[in-house]
Short mmCIF file of C-alpha atoms and ligand atoms in Angstrom, two decimals:
data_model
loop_
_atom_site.label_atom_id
_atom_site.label_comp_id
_atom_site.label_asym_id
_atom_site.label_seq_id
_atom_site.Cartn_x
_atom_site.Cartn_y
_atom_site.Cartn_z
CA UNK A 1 30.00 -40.40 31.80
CA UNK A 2 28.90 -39.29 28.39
CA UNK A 3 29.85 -41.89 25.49
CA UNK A 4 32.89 -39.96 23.59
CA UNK A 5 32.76 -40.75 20.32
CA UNK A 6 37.04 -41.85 19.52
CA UNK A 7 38.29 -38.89 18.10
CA UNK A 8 42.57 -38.52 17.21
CA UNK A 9 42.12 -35.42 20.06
CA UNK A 10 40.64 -37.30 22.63
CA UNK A 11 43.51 -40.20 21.38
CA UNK A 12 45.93 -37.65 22.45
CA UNK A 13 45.34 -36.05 25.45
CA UNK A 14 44.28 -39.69 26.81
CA UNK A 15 47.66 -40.56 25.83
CA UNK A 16 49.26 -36.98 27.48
CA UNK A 17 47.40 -38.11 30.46
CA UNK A 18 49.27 -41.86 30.48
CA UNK A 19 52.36 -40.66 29.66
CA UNK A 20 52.71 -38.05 32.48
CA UNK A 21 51.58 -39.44 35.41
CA UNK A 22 49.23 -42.44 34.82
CA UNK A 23 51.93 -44.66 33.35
CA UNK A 24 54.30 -43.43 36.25
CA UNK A 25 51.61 -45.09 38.97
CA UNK A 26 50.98 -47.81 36.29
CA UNK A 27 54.29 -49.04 35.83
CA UNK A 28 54.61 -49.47 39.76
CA UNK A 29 51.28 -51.44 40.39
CA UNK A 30 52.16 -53.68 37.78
CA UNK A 31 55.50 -54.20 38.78
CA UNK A 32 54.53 -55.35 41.87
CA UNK A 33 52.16 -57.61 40.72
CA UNK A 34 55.14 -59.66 38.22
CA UNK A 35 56.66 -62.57 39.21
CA UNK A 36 59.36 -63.23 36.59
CA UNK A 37 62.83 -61.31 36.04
CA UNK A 38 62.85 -57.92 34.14
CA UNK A 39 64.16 -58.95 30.78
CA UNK A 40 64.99 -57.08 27.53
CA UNK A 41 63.16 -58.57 24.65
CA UNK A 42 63.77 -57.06 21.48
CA UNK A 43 60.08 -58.10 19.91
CA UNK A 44 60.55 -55.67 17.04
CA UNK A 45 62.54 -57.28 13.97
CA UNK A 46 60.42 -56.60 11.40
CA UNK A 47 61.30 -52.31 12.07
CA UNK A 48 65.46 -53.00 11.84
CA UNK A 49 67.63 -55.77 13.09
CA UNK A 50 70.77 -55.23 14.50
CA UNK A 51 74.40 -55.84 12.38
CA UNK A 52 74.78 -59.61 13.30
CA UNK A 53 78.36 -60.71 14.48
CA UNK A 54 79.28 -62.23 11.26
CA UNK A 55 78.26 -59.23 9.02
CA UNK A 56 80.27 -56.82 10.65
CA UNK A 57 83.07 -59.28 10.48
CA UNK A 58 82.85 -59.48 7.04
CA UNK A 59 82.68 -55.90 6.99
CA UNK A 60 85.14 -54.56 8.93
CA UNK A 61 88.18 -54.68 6.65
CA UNK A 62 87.00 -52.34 4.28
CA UNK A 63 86.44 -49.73 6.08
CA UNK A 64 90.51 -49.77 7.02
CA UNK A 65 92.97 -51.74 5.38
CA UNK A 66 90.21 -52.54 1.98
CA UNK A 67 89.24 -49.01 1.52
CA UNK A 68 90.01 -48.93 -2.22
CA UNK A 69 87.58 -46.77 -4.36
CA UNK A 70 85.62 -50.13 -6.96
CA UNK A 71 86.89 -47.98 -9.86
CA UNK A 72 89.95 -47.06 -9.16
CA UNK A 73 92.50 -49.71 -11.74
CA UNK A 74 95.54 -50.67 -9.20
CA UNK A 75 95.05 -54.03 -7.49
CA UNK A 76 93.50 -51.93 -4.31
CA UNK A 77 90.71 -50.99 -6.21
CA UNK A 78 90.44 -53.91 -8.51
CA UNK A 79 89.97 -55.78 -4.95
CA UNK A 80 87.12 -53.66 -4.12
CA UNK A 81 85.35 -54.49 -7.17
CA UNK A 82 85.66 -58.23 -6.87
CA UNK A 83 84.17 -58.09 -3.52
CA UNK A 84 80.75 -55.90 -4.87
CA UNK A 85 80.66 -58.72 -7.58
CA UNK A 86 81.26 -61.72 -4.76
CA UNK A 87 78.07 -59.56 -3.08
CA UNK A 88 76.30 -59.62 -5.75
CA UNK A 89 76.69 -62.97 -6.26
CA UNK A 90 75.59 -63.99 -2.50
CA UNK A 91 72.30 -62.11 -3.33
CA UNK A 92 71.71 -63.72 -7.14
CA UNK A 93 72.35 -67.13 -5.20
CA UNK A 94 69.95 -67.26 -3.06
CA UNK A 95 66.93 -65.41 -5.82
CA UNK A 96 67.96 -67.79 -8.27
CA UNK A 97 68.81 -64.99 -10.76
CA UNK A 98 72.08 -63.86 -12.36
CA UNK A 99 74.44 -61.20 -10.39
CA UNK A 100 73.83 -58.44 -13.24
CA UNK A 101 70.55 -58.27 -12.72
CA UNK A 102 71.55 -57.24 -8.94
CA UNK A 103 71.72 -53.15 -8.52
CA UNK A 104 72.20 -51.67 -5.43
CA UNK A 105 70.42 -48.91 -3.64
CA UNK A 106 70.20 -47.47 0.15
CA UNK A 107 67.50 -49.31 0.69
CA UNK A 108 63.71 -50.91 0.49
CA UNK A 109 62.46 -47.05 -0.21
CA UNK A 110 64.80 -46.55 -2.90
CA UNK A 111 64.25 -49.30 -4.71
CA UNK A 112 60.78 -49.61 -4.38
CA UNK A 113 60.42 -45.99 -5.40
CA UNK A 114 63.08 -46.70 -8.68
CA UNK A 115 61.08 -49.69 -10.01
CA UNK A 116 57.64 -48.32 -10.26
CA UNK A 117 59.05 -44.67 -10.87
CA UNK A 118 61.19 -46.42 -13.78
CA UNK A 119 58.22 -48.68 -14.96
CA UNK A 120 56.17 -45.91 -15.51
CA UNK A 121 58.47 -43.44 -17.21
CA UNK A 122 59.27 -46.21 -20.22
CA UNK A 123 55.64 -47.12 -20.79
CA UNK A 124 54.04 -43.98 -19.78
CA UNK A 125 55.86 -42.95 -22.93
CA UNK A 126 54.32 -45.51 -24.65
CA UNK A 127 50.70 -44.68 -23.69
CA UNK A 128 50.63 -47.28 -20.35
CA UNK A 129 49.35 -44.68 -17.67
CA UNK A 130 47.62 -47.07 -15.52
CA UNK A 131 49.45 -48.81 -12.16
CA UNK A 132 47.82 -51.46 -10.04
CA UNK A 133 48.77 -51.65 -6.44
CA UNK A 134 46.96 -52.70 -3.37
CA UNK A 135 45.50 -50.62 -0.59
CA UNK A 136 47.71 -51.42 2.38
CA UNK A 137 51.56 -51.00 0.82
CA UNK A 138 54.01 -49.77 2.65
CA UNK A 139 54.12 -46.16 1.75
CA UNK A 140 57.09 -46.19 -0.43
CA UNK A 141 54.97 -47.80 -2.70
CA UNK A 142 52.12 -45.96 -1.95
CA UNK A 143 53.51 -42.35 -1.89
CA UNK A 144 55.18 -43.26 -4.98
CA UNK A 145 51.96 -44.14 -6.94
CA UNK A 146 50.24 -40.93 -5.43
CA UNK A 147 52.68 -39.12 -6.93
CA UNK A 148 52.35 -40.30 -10.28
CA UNK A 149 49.01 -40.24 -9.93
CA UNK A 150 49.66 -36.22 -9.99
CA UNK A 151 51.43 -37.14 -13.07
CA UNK A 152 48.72 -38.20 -15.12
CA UNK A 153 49.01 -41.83 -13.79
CA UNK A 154 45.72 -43.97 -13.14
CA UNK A 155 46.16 -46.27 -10.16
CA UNK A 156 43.81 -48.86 -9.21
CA UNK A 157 44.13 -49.75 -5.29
CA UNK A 158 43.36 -53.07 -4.49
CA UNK A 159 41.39 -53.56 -1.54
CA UNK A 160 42.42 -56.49 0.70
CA UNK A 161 40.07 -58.50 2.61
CA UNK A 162 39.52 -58.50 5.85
CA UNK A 163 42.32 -61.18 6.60
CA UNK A 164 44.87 -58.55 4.36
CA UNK A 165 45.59 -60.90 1.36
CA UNK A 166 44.29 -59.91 -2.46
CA UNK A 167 43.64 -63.02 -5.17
CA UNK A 168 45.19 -63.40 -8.27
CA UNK A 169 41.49 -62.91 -9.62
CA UNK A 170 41.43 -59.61 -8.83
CA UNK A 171 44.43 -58.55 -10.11
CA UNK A 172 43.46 -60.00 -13.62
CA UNK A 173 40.53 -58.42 -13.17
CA UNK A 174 42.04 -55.32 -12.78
CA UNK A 175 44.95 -55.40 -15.81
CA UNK A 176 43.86 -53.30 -18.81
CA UNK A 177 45.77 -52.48 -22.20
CA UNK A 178 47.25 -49.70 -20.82
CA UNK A 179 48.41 -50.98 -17.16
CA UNK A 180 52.15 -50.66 -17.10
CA UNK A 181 53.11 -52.24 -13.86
CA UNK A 182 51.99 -54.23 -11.40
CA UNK A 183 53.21 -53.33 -7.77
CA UNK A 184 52.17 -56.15 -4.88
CA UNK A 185 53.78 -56.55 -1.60
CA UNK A 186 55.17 -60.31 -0.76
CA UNK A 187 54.46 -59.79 2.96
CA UNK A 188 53.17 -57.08 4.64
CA UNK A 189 55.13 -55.52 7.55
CA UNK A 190 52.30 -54.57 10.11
CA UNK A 191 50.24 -57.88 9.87
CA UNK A 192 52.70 -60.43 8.27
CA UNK A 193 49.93 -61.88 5.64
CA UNK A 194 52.06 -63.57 2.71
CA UNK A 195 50.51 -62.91 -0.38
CA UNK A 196 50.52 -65.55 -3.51
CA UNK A 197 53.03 -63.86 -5.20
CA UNK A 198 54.04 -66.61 -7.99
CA UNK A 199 50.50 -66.77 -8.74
CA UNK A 200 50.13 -62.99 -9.20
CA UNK A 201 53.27 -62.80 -11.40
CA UNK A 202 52.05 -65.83 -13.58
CA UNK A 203 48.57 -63.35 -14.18
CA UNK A 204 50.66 -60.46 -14.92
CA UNK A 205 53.39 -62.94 -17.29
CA UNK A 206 49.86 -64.10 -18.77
CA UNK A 207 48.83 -60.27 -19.77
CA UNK A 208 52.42 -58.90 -20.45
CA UNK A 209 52.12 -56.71 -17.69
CA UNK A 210 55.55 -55.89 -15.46
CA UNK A 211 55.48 -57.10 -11.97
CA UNK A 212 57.41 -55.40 -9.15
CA UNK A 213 57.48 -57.08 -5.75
CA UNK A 214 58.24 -55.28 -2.11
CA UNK A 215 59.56 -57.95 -0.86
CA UNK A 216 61.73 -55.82 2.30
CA UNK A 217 59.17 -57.94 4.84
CA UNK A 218 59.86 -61.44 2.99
CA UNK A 219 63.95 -62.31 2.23
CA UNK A 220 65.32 -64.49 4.62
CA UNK A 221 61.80 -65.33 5.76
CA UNK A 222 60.36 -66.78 2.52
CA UNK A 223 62.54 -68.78 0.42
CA UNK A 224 62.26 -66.53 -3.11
CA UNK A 225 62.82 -67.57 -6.33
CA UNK A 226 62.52 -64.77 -8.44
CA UNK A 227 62.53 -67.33 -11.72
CA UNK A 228 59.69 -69.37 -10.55
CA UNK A 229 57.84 -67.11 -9.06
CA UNK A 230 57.45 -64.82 -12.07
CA UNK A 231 58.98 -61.98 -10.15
CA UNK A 232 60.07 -59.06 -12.85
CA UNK A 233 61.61 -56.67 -10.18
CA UNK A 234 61.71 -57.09 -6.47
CA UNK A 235 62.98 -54.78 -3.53
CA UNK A 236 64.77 -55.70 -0.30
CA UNK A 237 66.29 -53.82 2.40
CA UNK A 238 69.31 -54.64 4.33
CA UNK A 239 68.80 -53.49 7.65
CA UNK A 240 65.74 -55.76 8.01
CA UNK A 241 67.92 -59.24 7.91
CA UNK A 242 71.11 -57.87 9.99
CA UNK A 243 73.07 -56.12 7.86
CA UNK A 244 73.63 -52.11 7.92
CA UNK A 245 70.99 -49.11 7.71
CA UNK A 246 70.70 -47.70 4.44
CA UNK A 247 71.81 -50.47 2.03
CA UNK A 248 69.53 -52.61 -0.05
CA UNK A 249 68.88 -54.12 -3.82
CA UNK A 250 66.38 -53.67 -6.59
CA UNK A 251 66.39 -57.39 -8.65
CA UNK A 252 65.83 -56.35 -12.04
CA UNK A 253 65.01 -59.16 -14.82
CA UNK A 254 67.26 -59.09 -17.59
CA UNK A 255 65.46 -56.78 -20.53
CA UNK A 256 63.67 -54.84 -18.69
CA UNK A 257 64.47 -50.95 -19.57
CA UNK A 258 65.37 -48.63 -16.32
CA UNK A 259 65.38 -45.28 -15.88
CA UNK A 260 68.61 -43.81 -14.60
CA UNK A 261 68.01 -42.73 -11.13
CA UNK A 262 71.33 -40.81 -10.16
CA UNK A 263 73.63 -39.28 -13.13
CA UNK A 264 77.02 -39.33 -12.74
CA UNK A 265 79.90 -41.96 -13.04
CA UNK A 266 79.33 -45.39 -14.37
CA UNK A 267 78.66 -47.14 -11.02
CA UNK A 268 75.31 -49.81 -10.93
CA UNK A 269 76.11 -50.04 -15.04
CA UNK A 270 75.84 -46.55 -15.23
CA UNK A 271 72.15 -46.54 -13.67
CA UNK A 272 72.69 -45.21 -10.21
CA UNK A 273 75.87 -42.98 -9.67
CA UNK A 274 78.44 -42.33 -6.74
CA UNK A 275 81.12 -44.55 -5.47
CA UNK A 276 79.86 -47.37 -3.84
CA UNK A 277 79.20 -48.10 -0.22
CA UNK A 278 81.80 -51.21 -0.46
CA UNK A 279 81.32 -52.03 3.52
CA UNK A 280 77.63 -52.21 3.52
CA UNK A 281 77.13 -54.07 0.49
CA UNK A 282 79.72 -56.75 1.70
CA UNK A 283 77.69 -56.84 4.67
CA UNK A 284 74.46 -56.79 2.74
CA UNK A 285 75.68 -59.96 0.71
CA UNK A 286 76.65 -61.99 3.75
CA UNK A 287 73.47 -61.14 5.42
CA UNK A 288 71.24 -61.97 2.27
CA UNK A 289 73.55 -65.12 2.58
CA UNK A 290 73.05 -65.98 5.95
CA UNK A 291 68.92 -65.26 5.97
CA UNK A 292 68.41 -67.31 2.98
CA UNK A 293 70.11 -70.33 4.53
CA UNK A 294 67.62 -72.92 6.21
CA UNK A 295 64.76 -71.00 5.68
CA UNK A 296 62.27 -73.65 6.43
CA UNK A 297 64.06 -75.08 9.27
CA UNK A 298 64.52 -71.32 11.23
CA UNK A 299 60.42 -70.37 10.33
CA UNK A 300 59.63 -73.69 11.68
CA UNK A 301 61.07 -73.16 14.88
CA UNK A 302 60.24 -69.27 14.88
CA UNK A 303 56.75 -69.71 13.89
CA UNK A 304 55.72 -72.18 16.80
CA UNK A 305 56.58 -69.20 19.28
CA UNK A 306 54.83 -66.74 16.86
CA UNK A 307 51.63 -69.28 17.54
CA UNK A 308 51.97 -69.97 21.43
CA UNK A 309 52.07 -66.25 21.60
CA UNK A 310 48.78 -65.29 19.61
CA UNK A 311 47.42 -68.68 21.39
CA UNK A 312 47.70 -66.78 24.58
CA UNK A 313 47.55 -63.25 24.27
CA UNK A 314 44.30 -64.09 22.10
CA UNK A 315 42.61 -64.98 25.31
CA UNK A 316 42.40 -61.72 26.71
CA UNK A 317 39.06 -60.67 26.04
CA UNK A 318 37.59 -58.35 23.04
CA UNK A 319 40.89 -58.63 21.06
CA UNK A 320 41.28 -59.73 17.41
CA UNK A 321 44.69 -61.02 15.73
CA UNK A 322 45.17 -58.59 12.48
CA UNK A 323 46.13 -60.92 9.23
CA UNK A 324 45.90 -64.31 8.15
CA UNK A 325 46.13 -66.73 10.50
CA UNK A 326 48.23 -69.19 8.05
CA UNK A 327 49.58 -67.13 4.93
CA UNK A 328 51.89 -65.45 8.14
CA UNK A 329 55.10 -64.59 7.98
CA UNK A 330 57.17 -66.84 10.76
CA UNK A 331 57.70 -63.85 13.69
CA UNK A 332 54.72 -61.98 12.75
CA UNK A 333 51.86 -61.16 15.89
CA UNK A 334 49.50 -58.23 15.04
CA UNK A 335 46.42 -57.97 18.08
CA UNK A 336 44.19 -55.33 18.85
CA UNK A 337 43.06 -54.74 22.12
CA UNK A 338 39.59 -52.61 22.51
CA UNK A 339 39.77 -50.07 25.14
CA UNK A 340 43.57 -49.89 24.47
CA UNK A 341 45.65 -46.94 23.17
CA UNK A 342 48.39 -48.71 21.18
CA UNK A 343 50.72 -45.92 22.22
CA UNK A 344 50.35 -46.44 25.69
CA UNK A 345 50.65 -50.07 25.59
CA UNK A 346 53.77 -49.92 23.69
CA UNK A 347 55.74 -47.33 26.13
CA UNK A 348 54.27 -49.99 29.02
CA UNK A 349 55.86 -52.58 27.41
CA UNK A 350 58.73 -50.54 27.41
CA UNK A 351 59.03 -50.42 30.86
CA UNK A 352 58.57 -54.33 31.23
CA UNK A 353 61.75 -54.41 28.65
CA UNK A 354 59.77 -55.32 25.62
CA UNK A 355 60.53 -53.46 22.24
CA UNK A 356 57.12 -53.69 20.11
CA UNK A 357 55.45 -51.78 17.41
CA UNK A 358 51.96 -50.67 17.12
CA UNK A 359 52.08 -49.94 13.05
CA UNK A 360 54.86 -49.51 10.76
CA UNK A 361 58.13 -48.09 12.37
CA UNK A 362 57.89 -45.29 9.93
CA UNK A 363 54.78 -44.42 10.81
CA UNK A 364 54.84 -44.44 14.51
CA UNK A 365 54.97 -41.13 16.06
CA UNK A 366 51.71 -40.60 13.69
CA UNK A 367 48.27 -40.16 15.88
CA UNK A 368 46.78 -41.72 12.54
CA UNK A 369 45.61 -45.32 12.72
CA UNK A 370 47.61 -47.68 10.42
CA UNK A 371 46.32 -47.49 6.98
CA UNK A 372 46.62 -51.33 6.77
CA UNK A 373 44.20 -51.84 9.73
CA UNK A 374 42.02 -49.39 7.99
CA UNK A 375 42.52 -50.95 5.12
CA UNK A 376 41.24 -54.16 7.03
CA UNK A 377 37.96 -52.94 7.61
CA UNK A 378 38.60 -52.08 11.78
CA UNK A 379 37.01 -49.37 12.89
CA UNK A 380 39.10 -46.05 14.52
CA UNK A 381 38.63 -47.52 18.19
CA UNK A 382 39.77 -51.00 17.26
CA UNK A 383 42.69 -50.16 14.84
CA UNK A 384 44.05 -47.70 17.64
CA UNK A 385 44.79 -50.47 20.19
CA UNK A 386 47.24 -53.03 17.80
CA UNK A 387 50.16 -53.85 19.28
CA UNK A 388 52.78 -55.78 16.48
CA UNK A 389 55.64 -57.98 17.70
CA UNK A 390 57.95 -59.06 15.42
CA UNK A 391 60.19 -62.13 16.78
CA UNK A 392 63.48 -63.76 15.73
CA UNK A 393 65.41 -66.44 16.00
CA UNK A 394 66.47 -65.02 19.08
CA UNK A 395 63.49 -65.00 20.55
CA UNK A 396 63.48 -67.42 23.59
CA UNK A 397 61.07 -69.82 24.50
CA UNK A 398 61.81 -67.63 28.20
CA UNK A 399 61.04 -64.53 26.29
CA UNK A 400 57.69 -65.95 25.09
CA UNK A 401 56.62 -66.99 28.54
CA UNK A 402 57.49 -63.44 29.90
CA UNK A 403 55.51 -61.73 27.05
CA UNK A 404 52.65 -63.78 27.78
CA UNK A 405 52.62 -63.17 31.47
CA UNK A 406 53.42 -59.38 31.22
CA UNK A 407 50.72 -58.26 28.41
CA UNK A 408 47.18 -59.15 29.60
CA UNK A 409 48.16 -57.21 32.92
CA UNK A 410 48.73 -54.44 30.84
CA UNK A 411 45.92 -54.52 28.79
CA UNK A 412 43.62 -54.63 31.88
CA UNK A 413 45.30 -51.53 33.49
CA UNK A 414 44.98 -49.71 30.59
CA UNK A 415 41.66 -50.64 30.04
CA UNK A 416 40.80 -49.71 33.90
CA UNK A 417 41.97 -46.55 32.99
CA UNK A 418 40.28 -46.26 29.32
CA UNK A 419 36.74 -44.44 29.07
CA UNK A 420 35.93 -46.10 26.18
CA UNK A 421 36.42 -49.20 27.52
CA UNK A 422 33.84 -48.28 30.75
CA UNK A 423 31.40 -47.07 27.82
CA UNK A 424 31.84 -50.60 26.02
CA UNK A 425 31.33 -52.61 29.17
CA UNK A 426 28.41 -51.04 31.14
CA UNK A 427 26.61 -50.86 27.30
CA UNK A 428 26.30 -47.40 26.59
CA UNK A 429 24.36 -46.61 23.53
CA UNK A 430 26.74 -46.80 20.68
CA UNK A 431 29.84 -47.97 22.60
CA UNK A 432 29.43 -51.54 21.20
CA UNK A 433 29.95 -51.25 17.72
CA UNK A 434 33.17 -52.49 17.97
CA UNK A 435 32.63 -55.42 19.53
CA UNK A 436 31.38 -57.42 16.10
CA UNK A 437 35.09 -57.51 15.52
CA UNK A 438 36.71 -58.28 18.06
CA UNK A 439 36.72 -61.63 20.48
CA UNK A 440 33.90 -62.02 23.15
CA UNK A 441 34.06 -59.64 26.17
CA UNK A 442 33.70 -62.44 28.66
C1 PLP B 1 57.42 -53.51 3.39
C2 PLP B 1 58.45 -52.43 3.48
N1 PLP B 1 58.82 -51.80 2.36
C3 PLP B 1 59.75 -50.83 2.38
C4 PLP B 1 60.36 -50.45 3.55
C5 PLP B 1 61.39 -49.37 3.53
O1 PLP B 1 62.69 -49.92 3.63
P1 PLP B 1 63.92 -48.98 4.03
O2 PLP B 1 63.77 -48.66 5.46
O3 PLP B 1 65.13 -49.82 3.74
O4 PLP B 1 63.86 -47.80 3.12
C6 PLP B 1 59.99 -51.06 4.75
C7 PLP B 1 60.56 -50.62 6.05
O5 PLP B 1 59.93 -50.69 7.09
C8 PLP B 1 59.02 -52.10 4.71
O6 PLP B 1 58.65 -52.74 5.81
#
């Protein structure tokens, strides 16, 4: 067969092919040939969580007897506002900061897209028109800065190495006179790399530069002290650490002049209008709560799963683990396999029970490779086969052993039925230039 050069088409109608009747003949072979249990492993934390059995509880009353509207000045409504300041306590807790600097949004998009939209609206006025970010946000940070960018905006795009972490170096390298914010990720969702955030924030503290933080990926995973680490704004997301969809924070440091993003009523100290969502942000509080408790303990014990996994599955041949092997987040395994379509390994998996991710959850569906293994340096071919699972605490050591027994079998069906991989292994001309990245065939 002639060497096809990977193209998204060919991507596609390989995957058409899987989906309708390869995968069908697939699923049964391998079945077959598996000796453990079907199980259900939910491998896919870092794309949503479910509402854990304590935030609900805590939520539950008001969304019946509690209903009272935060504004409203009888003791029903006075009750509602005590309990978005108790939440907003919870939260300042465990950042180390004080409740009012604490405003709510729906979420990591919202308040990622409010601090840099904000940032650059007060000191845009002032003649600050340039942003630095780095090349493999998520893209509510990178959307965000392409659209100011059609604004007039100058943004400088970090490129991470090929391990996905930036230096403080280059950041300083990067500030000018006119930079007005500074936009890093603490931990990227795709590969888990953990970036050194206090160290970038004490560059941009240095230069008088504002520092915003996505940190969606890192609360309740990192312990976070907004204080010491130099932090100016930072966003999380609820839904991410077991509380609702669609609820989340923007920490904003004391001073530091925001835009209004919704006008209306006085809600958020008249930043961000409409009556509050009083259930989720009680739920959001106890679950910021919760996650922040024992952090080193719970990565500890998370993170030596995380490592007998990529131990293992990083002996299948020509793979590569995607992000640092130590600056990791605790749940965090990121491999490409070459000769693999992602896709198809993921709706496998799905038949083995195993909920994984082969890019960012809002980006799957997307026959684009992740922009963070791009951003990596990976080539199309290698970039299309990453397969990301994301484990919790509730990951079992059971669970691990499963994983580990179920994915090489599917990587070397897939691969029997790959053309790219045949190219690769009988050495047609060209096929190989992959294989500098990726572990020995043999
Ligand atoms: C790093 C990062 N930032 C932002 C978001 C968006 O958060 P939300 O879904 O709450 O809008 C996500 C969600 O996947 C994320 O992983």
């Amino acid at each position: 067969m002639k060497f096809l050069k990977f193209q998204p088409a060919i991507a596609y109608s390989t995957k058409m092919v899987y989906n309708n009747i390869g995968l069908i003949l697939l699923n049964a072979n391998l079945k077959r040939g598996t000796s453990m249990e079907k199980r259900f492993i939910y491998a896919d934390n870092a794309a949503t969580t479910a509402v854990s059995e304590k935030v609900l509880e805590a939520m539950l009353p008001y969304m019946t007897k509690q209903f009272g509207n935060p504004s409203s000045i009888y003791k029903l409504g006075r009750d509602a506002e005590k309990t978005l300041n108790d939440s907003r306590e919870k939260i300042a807790a465990a950042l180390n900061c004080s409740p009012a600097e604490i405003y709510f949004t729906s979420g990591g998009s919202e308040a990622d897209n409010w601090a840099i939209r904000s940032a650059a609206i007060r000191l845009g006025e002032k003649g600050k028109k340039h942003i630095i970010t780095t090349n493999f946000e998520h893209h509510a940070v990178l959307h965000t800065c392409e659209f100011l960018e059609k604004q007039g905006f100058e943004v400088t795009y970090l490129p991470v190495d090929e391990n996905g972490l930036i230096t403080p170096q280059q950041v300083k390298d990067a500030i000018r006179d006119d930079t007005a914010i500074v936009t890093i990720m603490y931990a990227n969702n795709e590969i888990g790399t953990i970036l050194p955030i206090k160290e970038i924030g004490a560059v941009c503290r240095e230069k008088g530069v504002l520092f915003h933080t996505d940190a969606v990926q890192a609360v309740g995973h990192v312990p976070i002290d907004v204080k010491d680490q130099n932090i100016d704004l930072l966003s999380c997301s609820g839904h991410k650490i077991h509380a609702q969809k669609g609820i989340g924070f923007l920490y904003v440091r004391r001073g530091i002049p925001m835009v209004n993003l919704i006008f209306g009523g006085a809600q958020e100290r008249g930043k961000r209008a409409g009556t509050e969502n009083v259930p989720a942000i009680v739920g959001l509080g106890e679950a910021v709560r919760l996650a922040c408790e024992n952090i080193p303990e719970k990565a500890a014990e998370i993170s030596a799963r995380r490592d007998r996994l990529i131990n293992e599955l990083t002996k299948i041949p020509a793979c590569r683990l995607n992000g640092d092997r130590q600056n990791r987040l605790c749940g965090n395994v990121n491999i490409s396999f070459l000769g693999v379509e992602g896709e198809s390994l993921l709706l496998l998996l799905d038949q083995f029970g195993i909920c994984a991710s082969s890019g960012s959850a809002c980006t799957s569906g997307s026959l684009d490779p992740s922009h963070v293994l791009l951003a990596l340096g990976l080539p199309h071919e290698v970039a299309h086969g990453s397969m990301r699972l994301s484990i919790s605490e509730e990951t079992s050591d059971e669970d691990v052993e499963y994983i580990i027994e179920t994915v090489p079998k599917i990587v070397e069906r897939l691969r029997g039925m790959s053309p790219l991989w045949e190219n690769i292994i009988s050495g047609k001309p060209g096929a190989d230039k992959s294989l500098k990245f990726v572990s020995p065939i043999k």
